[in-house]
CSV table of C-alpha atoms in Angstrom, one decimal:
chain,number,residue,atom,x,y,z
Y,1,UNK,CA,-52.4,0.7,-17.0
Y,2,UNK,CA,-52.3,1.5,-13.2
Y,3,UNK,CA,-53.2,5.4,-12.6
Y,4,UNK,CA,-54.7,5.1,-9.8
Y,5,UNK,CA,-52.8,7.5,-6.9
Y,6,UNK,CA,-52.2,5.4,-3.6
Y,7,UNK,CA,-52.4,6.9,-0.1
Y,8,UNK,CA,-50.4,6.9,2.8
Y,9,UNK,CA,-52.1,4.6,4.8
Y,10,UNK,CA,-52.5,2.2,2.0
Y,11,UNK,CA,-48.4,2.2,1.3
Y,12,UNK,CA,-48.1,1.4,5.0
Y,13,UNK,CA,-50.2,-1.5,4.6
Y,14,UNK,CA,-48.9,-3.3,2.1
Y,15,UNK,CA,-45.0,-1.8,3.9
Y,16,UNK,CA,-46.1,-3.8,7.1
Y,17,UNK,CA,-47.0,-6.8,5.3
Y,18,UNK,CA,-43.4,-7.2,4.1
Y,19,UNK,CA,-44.1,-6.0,0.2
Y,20,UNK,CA,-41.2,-4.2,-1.3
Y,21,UNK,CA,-42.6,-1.5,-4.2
Y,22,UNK,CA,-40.4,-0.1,-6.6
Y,23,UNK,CA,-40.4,3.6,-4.5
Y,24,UNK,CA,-38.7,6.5,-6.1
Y,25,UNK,CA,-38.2,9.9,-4.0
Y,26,UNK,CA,-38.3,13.0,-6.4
Y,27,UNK,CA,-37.5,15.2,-3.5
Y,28,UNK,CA,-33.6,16.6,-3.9
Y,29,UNK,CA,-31.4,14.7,-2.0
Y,30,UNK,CA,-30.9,16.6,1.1
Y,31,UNK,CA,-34.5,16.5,1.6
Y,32,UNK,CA,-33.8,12.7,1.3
Y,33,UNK,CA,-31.2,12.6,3.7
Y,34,UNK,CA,-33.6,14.3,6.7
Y,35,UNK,CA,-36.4,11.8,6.2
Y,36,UNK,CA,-37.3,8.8,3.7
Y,37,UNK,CA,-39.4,5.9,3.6
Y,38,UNK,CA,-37.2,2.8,4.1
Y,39,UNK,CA,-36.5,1.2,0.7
Y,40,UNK,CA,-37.1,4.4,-1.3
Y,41,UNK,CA,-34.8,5.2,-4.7
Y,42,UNK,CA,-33.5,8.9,-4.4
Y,43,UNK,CA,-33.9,10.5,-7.7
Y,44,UNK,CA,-34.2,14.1,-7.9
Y,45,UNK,CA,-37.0,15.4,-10.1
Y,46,UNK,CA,-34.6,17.5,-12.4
Y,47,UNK,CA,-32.4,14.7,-12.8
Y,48,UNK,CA,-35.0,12.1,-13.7
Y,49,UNK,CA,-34.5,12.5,-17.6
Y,50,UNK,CA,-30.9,11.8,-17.4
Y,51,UNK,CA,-31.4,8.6,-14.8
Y,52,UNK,CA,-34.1,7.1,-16.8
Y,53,UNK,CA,-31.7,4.2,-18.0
Y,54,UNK,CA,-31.5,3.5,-14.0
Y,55,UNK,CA,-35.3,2.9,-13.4
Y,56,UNK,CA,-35.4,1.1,-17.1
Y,57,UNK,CA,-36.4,-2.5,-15.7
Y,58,UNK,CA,-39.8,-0.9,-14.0
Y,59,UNK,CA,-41.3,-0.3,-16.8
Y,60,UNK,CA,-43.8,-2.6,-16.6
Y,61,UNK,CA,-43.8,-2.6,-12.8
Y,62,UNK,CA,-46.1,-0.7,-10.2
Y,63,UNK,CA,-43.4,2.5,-9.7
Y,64,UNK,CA,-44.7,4.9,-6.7
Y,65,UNK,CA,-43.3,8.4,-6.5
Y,66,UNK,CA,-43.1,11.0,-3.5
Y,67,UNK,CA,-42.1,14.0,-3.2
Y,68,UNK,CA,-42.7,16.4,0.3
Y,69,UNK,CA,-46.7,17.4,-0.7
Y,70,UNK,CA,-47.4,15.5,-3.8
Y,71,UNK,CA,-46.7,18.2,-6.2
Y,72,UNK,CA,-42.9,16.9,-7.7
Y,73,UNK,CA,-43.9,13.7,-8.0
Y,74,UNK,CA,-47.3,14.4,-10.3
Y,75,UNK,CA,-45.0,15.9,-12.5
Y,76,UNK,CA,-42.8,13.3,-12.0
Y,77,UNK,CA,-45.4,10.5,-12.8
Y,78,UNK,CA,-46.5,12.8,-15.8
Y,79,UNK,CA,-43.6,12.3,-17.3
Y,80,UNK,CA,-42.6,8.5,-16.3
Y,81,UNK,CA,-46.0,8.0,-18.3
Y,82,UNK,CA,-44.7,9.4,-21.1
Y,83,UNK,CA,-41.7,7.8,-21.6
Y,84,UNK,CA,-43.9,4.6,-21.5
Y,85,UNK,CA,-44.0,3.7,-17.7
Y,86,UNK,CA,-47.3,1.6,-17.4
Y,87,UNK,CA,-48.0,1.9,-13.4
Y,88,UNK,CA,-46.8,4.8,-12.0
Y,89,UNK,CA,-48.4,5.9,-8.5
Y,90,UNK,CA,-48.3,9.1,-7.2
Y,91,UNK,CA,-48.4,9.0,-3.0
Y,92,UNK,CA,-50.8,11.0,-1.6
Y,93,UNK,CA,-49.9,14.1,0.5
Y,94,UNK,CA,-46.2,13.0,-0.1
Y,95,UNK,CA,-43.9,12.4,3.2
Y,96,UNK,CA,-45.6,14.8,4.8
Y,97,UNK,CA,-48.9,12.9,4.5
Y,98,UNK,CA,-46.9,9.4,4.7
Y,99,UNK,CA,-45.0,10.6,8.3
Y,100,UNK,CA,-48.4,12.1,9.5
């Protein structure tokens, strides 16, 4: 089991190098709408219990979640891991650490 957080720089790494990471946005989706990172899933924090049968394949995949700061998406990975994700990454400093 991955648990590992990843950082910003480490995201735009593996972004440049052509990988495509399963990336879910926790941030609502106006938020979304202002700024994402290209590729990214929107899936509000308070409606990720009703869309788990959408991110039901990843599983057993590396997931990465951002939020703006970090903060949603911790909760957000707390909670993938217990409905039995196996390698959920929280990004660093969120978007706002990503875009800075």
């Amino acid at each position: 089991m991955i648990t590992t957080d990843i950082t910003a720089e480490e995201l735009k790494e593996r972004l440049a190098k052509g990988e495509t990471p399963i990336i879910i946005d926790v941030r609502e989706d106006w938020e979304h709408q202002e700024s994402r990172i290209e590729g990214a899933q929107n899936i509000p924090l308070g409606a990720l219990p009703q869309r788990l049968d959408d991110i039901e394949d990843y599983k057993d995949l590396e997931v990465i979640v951002h939020c703006k700061s970090g903060m949603r998406s911790a909760s957000a990975k707390a909670f993938l891991q217990q409905q039995g994700f196996k390698q959920v990454r929280n990004l660093v400093g969120g978007i706002t650490g990503y875009q800075g």
